[in-house]
Coordinates of C-alpha atoms in Angstrom, one line a residue:
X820 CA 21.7 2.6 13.9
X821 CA 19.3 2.1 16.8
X822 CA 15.4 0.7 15.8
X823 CA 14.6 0.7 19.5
X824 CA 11.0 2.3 20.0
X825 CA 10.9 5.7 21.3
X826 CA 9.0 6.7 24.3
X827 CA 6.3 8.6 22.1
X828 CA 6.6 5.6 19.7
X829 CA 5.9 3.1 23.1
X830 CA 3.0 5.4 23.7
X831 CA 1.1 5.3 20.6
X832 CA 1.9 1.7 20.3
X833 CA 0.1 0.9 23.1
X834 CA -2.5 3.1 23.0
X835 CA -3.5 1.4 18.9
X836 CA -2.6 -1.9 20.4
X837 CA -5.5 -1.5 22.7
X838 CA -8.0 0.3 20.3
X839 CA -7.3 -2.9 18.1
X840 CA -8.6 -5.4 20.7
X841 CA -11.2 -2.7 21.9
X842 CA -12.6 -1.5 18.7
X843 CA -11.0 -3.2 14.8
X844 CA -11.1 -7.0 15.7
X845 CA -14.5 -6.8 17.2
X846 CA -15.9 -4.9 14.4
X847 CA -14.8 -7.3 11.7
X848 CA -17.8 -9.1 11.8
X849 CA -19.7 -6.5 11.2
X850 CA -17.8 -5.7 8.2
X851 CA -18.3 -8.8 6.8
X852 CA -21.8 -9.1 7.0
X853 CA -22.1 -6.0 5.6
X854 CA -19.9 -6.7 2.6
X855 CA -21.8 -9.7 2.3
X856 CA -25.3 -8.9 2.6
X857 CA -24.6 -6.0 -0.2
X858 CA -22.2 -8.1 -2.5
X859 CA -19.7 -7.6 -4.7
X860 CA -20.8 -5.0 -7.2
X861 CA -22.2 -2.7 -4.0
X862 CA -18.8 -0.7 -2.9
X863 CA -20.6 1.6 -0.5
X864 CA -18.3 1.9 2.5
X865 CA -20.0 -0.3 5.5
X866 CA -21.2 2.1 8.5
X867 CA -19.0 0.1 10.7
X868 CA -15.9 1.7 9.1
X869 CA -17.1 5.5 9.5
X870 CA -18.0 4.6 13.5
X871 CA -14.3 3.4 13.4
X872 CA -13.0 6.6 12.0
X873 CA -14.6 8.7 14.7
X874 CA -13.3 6.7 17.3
X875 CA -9.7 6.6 15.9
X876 CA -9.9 10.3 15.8
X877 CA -11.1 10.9 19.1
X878 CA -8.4 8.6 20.5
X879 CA -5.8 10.9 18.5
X880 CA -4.8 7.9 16.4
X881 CA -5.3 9.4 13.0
X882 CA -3.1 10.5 9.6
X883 CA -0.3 8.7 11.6
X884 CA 1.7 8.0 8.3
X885 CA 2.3 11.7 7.7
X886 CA 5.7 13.0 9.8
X887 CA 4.3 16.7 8.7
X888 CA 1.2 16.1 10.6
X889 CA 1.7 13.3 13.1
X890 CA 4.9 14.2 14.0
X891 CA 6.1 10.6 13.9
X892 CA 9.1 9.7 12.5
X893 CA 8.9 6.8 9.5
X894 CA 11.2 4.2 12.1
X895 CA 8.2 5.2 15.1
X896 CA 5.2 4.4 12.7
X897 CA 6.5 1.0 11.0
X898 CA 5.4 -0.5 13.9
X899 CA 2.1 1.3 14.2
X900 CA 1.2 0.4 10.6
X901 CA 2.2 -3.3 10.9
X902 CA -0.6 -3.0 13.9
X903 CA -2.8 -1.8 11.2
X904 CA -1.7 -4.7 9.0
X905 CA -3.4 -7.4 11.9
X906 CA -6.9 -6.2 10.0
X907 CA -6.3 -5.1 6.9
X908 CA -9.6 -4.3 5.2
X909 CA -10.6 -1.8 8.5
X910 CA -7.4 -0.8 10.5
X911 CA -5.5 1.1 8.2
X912 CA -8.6 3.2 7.3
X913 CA -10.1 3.4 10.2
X914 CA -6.8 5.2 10.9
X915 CA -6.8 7.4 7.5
X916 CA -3.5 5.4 7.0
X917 CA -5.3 3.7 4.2
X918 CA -3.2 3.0 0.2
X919 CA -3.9 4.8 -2.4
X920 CA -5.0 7.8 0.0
X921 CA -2.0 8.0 2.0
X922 CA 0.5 8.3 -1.0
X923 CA -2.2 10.5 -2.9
X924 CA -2.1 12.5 0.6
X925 CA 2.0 12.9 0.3
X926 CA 1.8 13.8 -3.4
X927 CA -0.6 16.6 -2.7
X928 CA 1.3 17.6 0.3
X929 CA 4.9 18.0 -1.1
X930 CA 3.6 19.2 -4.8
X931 CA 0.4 20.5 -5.2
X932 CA -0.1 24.2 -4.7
X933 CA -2.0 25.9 -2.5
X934 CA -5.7 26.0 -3.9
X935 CA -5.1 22.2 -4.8
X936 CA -4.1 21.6 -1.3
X937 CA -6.9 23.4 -0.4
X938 CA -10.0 21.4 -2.3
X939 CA -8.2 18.3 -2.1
X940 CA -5.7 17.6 0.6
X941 CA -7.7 18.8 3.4
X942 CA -10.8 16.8 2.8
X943 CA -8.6 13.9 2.9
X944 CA -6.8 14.8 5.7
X945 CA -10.0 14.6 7.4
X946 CA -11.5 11.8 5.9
X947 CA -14.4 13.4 4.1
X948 CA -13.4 11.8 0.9
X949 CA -11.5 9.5 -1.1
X950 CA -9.2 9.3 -3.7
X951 CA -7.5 7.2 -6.7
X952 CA -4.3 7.1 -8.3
X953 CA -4.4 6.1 -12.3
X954 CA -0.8 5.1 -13.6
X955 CA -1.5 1.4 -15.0
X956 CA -2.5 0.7 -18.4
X957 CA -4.0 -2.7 -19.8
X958 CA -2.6 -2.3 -23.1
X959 CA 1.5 -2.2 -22.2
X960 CA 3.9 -3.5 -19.4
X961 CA 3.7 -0.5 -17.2
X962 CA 6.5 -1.6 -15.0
X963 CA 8.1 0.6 -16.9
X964 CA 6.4 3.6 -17.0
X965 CA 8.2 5.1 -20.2
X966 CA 5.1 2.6 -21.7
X967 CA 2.3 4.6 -20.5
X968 CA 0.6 5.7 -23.3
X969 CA -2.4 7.7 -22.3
X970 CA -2.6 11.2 -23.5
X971 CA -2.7 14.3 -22.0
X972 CA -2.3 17.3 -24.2
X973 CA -2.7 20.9 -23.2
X974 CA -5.8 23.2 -25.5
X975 CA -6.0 26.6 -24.5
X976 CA -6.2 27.0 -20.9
X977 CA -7.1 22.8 -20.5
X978 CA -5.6 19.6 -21.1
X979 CA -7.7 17.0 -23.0
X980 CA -7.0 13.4 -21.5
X981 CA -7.6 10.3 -23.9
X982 CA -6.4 7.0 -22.7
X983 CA -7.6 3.6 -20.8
X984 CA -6.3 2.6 -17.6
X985 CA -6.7 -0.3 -15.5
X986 CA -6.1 -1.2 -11.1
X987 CA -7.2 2.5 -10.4
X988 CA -7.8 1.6 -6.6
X989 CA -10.5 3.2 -4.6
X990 CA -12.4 4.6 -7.9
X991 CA -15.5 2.6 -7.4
X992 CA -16.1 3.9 -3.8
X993 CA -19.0 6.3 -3.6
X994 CA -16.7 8.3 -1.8
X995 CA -14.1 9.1 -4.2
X996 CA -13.8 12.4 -6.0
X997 CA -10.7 12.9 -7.5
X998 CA -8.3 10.4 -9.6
X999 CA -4.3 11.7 -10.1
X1000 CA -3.8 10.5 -13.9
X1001 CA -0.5 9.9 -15.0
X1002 CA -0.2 10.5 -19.4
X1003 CA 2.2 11.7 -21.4
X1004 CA 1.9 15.2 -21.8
X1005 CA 5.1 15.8 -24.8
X1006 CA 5.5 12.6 -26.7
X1007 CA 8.5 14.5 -28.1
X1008 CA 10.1 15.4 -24.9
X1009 CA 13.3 13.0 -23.5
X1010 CA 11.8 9.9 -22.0
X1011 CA 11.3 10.8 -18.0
X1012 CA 10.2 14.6 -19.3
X1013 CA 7.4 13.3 -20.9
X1014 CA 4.6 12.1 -18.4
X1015 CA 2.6 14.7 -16.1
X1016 CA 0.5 14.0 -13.1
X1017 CA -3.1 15.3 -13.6
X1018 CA -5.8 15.8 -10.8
X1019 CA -8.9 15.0 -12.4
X1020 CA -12.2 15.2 -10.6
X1021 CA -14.2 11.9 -10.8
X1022 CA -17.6 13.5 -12.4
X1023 CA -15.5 15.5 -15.2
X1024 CA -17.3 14.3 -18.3
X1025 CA -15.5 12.0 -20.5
X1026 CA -14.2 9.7 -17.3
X1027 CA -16.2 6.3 -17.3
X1028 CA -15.5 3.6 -14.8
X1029 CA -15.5 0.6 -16.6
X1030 CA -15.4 -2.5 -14.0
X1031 CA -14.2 -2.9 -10.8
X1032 CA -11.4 -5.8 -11.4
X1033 CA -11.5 -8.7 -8.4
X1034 CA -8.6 -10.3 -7.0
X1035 CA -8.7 -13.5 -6.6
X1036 CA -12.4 -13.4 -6.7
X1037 CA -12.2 -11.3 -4.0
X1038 CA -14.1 -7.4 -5.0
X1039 CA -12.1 -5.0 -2.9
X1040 CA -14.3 -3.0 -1.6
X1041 CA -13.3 0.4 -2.7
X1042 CA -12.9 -1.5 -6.2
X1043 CA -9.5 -1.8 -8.6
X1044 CA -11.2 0.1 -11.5
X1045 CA -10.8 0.1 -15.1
X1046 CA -11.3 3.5 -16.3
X1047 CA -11.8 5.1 -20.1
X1048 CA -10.5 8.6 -20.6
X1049 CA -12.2 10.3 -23.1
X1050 CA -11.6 13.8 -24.4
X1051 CA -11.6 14.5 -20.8
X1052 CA -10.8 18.2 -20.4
X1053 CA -9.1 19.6 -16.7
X1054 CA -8.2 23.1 -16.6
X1055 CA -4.2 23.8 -16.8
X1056 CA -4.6 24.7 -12.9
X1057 CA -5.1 21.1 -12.3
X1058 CA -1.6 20.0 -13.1
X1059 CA 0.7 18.7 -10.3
X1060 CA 4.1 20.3 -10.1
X1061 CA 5.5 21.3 -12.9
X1062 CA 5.1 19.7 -17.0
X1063 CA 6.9 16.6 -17.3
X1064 CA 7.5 16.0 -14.1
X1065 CA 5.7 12.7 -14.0
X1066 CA 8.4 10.2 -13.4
X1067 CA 10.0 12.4 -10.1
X1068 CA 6.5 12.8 -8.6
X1069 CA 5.8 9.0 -9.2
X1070 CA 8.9 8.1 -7.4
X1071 CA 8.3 10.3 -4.5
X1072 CA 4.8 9.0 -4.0
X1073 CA 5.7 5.5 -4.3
X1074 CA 8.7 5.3 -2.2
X1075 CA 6.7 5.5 1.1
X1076 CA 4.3 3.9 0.1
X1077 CA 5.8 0.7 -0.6
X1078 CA 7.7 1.0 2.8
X1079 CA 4.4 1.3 4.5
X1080 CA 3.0 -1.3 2.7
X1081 CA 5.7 -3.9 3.5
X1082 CA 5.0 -2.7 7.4
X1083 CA 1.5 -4.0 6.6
X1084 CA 2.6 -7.2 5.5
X1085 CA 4.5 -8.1 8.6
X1086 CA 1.8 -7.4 10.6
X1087 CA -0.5 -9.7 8.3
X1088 CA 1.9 -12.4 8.8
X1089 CA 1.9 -11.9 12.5
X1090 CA -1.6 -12.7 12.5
X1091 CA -1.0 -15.6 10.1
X1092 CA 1.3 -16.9 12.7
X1093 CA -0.7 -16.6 15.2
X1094 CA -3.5 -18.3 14.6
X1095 CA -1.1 -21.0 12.7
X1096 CA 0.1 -21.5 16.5
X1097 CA -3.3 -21.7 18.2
X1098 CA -4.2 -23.8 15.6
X1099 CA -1.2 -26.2 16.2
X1100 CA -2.2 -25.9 20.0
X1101 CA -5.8 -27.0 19.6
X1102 CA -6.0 -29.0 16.9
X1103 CA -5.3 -32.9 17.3
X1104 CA -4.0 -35.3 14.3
X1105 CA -3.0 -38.6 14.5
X1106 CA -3.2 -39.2 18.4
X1107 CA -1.7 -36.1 19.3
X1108 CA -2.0 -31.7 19.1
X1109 CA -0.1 -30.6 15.5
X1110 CA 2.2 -28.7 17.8
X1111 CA 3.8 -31.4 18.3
X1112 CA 4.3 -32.7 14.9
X1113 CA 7.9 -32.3 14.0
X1114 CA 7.3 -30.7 10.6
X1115 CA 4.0 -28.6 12.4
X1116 CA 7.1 -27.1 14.5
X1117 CA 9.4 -26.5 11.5
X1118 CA 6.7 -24.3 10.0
X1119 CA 6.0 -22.1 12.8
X1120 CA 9.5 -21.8 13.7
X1121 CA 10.8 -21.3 10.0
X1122 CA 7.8 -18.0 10.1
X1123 CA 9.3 -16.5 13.0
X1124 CA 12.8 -16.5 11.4
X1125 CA 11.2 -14.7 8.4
X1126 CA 9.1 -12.3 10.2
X1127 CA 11.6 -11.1 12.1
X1128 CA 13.8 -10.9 9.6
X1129 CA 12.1 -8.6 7.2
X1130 CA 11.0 -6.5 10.0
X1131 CA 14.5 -5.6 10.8
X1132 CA 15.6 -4.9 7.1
X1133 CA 11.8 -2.7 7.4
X1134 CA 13.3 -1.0 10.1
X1135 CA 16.4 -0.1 8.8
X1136 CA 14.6 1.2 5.3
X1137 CA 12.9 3.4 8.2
X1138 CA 15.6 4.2 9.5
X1139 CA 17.4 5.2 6.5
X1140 CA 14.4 7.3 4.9
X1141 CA 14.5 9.6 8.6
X1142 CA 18.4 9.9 8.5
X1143 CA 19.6 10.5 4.7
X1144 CA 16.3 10.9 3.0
X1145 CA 13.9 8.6 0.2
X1146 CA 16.6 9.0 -2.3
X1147 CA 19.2 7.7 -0.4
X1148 CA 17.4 5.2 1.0
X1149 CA 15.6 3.7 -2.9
X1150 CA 17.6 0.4 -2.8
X1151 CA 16.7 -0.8 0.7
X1152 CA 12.8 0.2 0.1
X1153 CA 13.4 -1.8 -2.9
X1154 CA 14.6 -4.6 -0.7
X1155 CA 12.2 -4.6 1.4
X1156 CA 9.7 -4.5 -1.4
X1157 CA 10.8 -7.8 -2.8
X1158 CA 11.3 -9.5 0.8
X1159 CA 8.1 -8.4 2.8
X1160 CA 5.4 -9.8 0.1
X1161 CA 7.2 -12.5 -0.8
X1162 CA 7.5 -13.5 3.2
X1163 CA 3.9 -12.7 4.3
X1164 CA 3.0 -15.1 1.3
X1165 CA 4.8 -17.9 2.8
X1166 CA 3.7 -17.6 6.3
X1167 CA 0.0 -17.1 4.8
X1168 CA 0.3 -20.4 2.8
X1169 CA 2.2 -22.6 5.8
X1170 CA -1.0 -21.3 7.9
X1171 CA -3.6 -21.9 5.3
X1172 CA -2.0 -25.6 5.1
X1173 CA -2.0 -26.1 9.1
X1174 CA -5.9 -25.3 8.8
X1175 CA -6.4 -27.5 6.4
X1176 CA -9.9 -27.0 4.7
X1177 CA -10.6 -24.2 6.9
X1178 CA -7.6 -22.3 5.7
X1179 CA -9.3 -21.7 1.8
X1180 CA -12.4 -20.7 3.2
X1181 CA -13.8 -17.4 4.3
X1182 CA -14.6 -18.4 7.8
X1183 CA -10.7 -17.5 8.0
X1184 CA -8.7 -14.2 7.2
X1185 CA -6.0 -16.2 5.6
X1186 CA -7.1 -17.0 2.3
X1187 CA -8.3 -13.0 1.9
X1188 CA -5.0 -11.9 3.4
X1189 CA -3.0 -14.4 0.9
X1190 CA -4.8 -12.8 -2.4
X1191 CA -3.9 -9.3 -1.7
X1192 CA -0.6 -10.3 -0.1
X1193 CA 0.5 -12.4 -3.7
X1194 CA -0.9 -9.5 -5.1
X1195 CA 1.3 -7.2 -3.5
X1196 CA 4.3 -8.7 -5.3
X1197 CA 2.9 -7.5 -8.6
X1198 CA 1.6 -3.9 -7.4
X1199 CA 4.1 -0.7 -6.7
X1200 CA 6.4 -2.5 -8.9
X1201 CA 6.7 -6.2 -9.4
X1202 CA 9.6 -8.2 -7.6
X1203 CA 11.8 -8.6 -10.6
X1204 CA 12.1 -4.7 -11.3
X1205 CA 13.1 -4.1 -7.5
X1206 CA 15.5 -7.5 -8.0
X1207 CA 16.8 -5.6 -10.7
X1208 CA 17.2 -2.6 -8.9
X1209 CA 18.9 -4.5 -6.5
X1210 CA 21.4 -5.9 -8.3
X1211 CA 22.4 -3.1 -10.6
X1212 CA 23.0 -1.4 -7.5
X1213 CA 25.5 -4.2 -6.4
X1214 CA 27.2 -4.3 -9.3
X1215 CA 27.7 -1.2 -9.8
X1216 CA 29.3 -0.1 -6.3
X1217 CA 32.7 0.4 -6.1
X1218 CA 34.8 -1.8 -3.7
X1219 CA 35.3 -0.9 -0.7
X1220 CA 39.3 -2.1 0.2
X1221 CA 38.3 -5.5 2.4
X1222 CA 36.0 -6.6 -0.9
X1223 CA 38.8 -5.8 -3.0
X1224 CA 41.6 -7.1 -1.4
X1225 CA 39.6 -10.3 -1.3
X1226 CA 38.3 -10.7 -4.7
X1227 CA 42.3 -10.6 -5.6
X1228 CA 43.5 -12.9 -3.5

């Protein structure tokens, strides 16, 4: 098992390391302002973003998350995404690396046909649109997503979708077209036979974005809609894979996509870190810097330890995913599910305490960074059902000779 970075990997790495300074960290002011200036309810992308895009492309850093189309391996873009993870609300789409498009992106790839690859997969391939992915439900625990309740029965040569969802990201950007629904599509069917997948074009009458929900307070600007589904009729050419295939599609979509997301997160806790360092460098209390306050050093110290930490059981998910496959490699992605979020909130609350005051405020990334990051541990599966996971798994494996030699002795 060797995580050491490829040449190509060392390549790219620098060459995004440098476009961050260059181009993403300079630009965040801009984005702000923007944001700002239009408030929450406005979710029109900020021109900033698109100038990024064009760059990112001509610099042949784009759709990077993709092994089909980048080439990279999943090991040789964790670090490339925890880059991305430094500036979260522009990097990662400035790169078209950007949740819920990339897993969207991989779900049309490995299961829509042709034609449907073809109107959808392409334009996001090349950023021309956005997308949305519509699994949770307000009215049961959709953790477990034998709840889901939203209907999708076929009529003819259509399938009438009733239903009400809720955290629908990226359905209140102008940009967005199309939303993948998850319903049940036979009620009557054995419990993971009996949810579909759905591509359902935004305009399609019946669909009515309700509100965008905040986090935090914060308004995300591609929005975390609540949707109603009304009588909403998609021709039968609009179902992904096969009927009642739900449940296998949702776990091939979300597997990556919590991976990269956990890269993300170490990279948001680098950047917690290190401004929790320059902080403790420049900031004096009590006679002296806060670096040199014993339980300043403990902090700092204590965020390394976890940082690196998660980023080497990241890298072995990686690792794993490349070598043996998603399947074979569901318990550590469910790992590092539970670890990374939980980490990056840590090192985002020791930093927002080092600042002090500053720390709550918006004249700071960390308290934005914290939200989504506590957030995180709800989303794509909330810690307990990958602690579950987890530990079923452990019980359930059979001893190898030391562990049983030992438990008898």
């Amino acid at each position: 098992m060797d995580f050491t970075m490829s040449a190509r990997g060392a390549e790219y790495h620098q060459r995004l390391s440098d476009f961050m300074v260059e181009h993403v960290f300079p630009a965040e002011g801009a984005y702000t302002e923007y944001r700002a200036q239009a408030g929450p309810g406005d979710h029109t992308v900020p021109p900033v973003v698109e100038e990024l895009k064009q760059k990112a492309k001509a610099a042949g850093l784009w759709n990077l998350f993709l092994p089909a189309v980048s080439g990279l391996t999943n090991l040789e873009y964790a670090p490339l995404a925890e880059l991305s993870g430094w500036s979260l609300d522009l990097a990662p789409e400035a790169l078209n690396c950007a949740a819920p498009d990339t897993g969207n992106m991989e779900t049309l790839h490995l299961f829509a046909t042709e034609d449907q690859r073809a109107q959808w997969l392409q334009p996001l391939l090349d950023g021309e649109i956005r997308s949305a992915f519509s699994m949770t439900e307000p009215a049961v625990a959709s953790s477990d997503a034998r709840n889901i309740e939203t209907t999708m029965l076929r009529d003819g040569d259509h399938y009438v979708i009733n239903g009400r969802k809720w955290w629908t990201t990226g359905a209140a950007d102008p940009r967005c077209t199309i939303l993948i629904v998850m319903g049940r599509t036979d009620p009557d069917a054995a419990p993971h036979q009996q949810q579909s997948m759905i591509l359902v074009p935004v305009d399609t009458p019946g669909v009515n974005i309700v509100r965008s929900t905040p986090v935090f307070g914060w308004q995300d600007q591609h929005g975390h809609c609540e949707i109603e589904y009304n009588d909403v009729r998609v021709p039968v050419a609009n179902l992904l894979g096969e009927e009642g295939s739900g449940f296998a599609i949702a776990q091939a979509r979300l597997g990556p996509g919590r991976i990269h997301h956990c890269m993300r997160a170490i990279g948001a806790a680098e950047r917690a870190l290190a401004l929790m360092a320059e902080r403790a460098r420049t900031r004096v209390a009590f006679g002296k810097p806060l670096a040199e306050q014993g339980v300043v050093q403990q902090q700092i110290a204590t965020s390394r330890n976890e940082i690196d930490q998660a980023r080497l059981l990241c890298e072995k998910a990686a690792w794993t995913i490349d070598q043996h496959g998603n399947k074979e490699a569901r318990h550590l992605v469910a790992q590092i599910k539970a670890v990374a979020p939980q980490m990056a909130c840590n090192v985002l609350d020791r930093a927002i305490q080092i600042h002090g005051a500053a720390g709550v405020s918006d004249d700071f990334p960390l308290a934005r960074l914290y939200g989504w990051h506590r957030a995180m541990r709800i989303f794509d599966g909330p810690d307990e059902v990958h602690m579950r996971s987890i530990a079923r798994a452990e019980i359930g494996r059979e001893p190898d000779p030391l562990a049983a030699a030992a438990v008898r002795a």
